[in-house]
Structures are given as C-alpha cells and as structure tokens.
Amino acid sequence: MNYTKINEIEIKNWLKENLNEERYIHSLGTAQCAKELAEKYGLNEEKAYIAGLLHDCAKCFSSEKLLEIINNNLEVEQAEMLNYKTLHAPVSAYYAKEKFGVDDKEILSAIRWHTLGKLDMTEFEKIIFLADKIEPNTRDKEYSEKIINYLNEKNGLNKALLKCYKETIKSLVKRDLKICLLTIEIYNKLEDLVNV
C-alpha cells in the first residue's frame, strides 16, 4: 500500500477495533466495490481500494468527538453541520491523513465528499461516492441494482449519481427532513449533465 504509512492488515485491525461489525463489513465491501469501479473506468484501483477502506474510519466516533475534531482542526461547510450523519466524512479524511499517513489529494477528497458529494466531482470522487451506496455486503440489493443498471449505459456514472440523489431527496422528503442547498445544486447539475 504505497498510499498509507501502515499496511493493509494494520489498517483493517484498527478499523475492526474502532468500527462496529456492520460498519467494518461495509468498509470492506466499499473498498472492493471501489476497486472494481476503478477498473471499469480505468482509474487507479489501489487508490480506490484505500479510499473505500478508509471512507468511514470516523463513522463510529461520538458526535462530541466528531465536533471536537472539526472545531479544532477543520473548516466544514455549514450544510454538513445540519446533520450529524455527515460529520464523519470530513473527520474520516482528516484521520486518513493524520492517522494513516494518506497524503494523496484525490483519496482525501473522495473520502471528504463521500456523503454529500460536491459540485463538479471527479470520476474518482464519483466512484467512491457510488461504491459507498451500492457495495453488496450491507446495502439493500434492490436499491443497489437500480443504481448499478445505470453504470452500464453511456454517461453511466452521471446517471447512477443522479439516481442516488433522486433517491436521497425522496427519502428526505418522506421523513420530513431538510434538504441542504448543496444537494439540490448537485441534483440540478447532474440533470444538466445527463440531459445534454
């Protein structure tokens, strides 16, 4: 693993100790799915695997610990602060760098934006975002299949992402939760990209 200061076994041991079992299994699935998507799209498979493995490394930290790390070390968008479920993404990127020695900007950015996404995501960021949503170990198979079907089409990455955002927005509306402006902006941009 040329992109970390410790080896894969040590990373997995740390994840086992710091994530619950389901989250650990999810991380392994995301890493493998990211590697496969990287191969499909001609991207760096090793980098994708590492990004997938570490994308949720801070997921099981308490909200207090996440907020402490953010307040002391990071600049975080206000939109991310609306929902505690998104706080782990910037902290996971921070941990990937500080704890595991990742200094590759592409890996760190993909981890950083794997929950909300961002405007103008790179292909690498898109595959990490998608791998998190469709990995087979813990994700709903019916949901995943809807997304995966788009990946085989022309402009498949953008179509798959758009489907993810549609499902997310539907879920937020159904649960009577706020939709951050960034999510709407990304959705609108993807609509433009898919309908050119």
Phi, psi and omega in degrees: 000095183285351186258001179229161180272349176236163186276171185300320180297316179296320177298312181297321177298316179297316180298319178301321182282334188248356175242156171286169187300317181297319180292324177295313179297321176298318181296319177296317179295320179294319179299313181294317179296319179298319179298316180294319178294322178299318178298315181300323185256013175068033180253172184290112185291322181294316178298318180297318180299315181295315178301317179295320181296320187262357189300331181246024187299337179257009188300326184263009173291151176293157177302323180297316180294318178300313181295322178298314180296316179298310184295328183268340190227343193230154168256120185236139178299143179301325180301324180289336182281351180291334186224121182300339181290343180262353184295333185290338185294306178295326180289324177297319177296318178299315180293321178303321180284308188283319185271319187254358174074020178286124176239005178287119185299325181293316178297311183298319179293320179297319176294315183303322188250019186285348180263299181278331190078183177206166176293145176058047175297145173285167176301322180296315178298322180296318183290328177290317176305311182291318180303321177299326184273335190241002182304146190278347185289320186228349184275151180298124186297319181297317178297312182301318182298324177301318182287313185300323180304324180290332184295340180270359180267165172297139183062032188298322180300313181292322178295318179295317178298316179301318178299319177301313182293323176300314181295320179296314181297317178302316181296318179295318179295316181300324181268006178058043179252157179292148175248120182289151183300326179300318179300317180293319179297317179295316178303311181298319179295319179294323175302317178296317183292326183279330185256035177271000000 
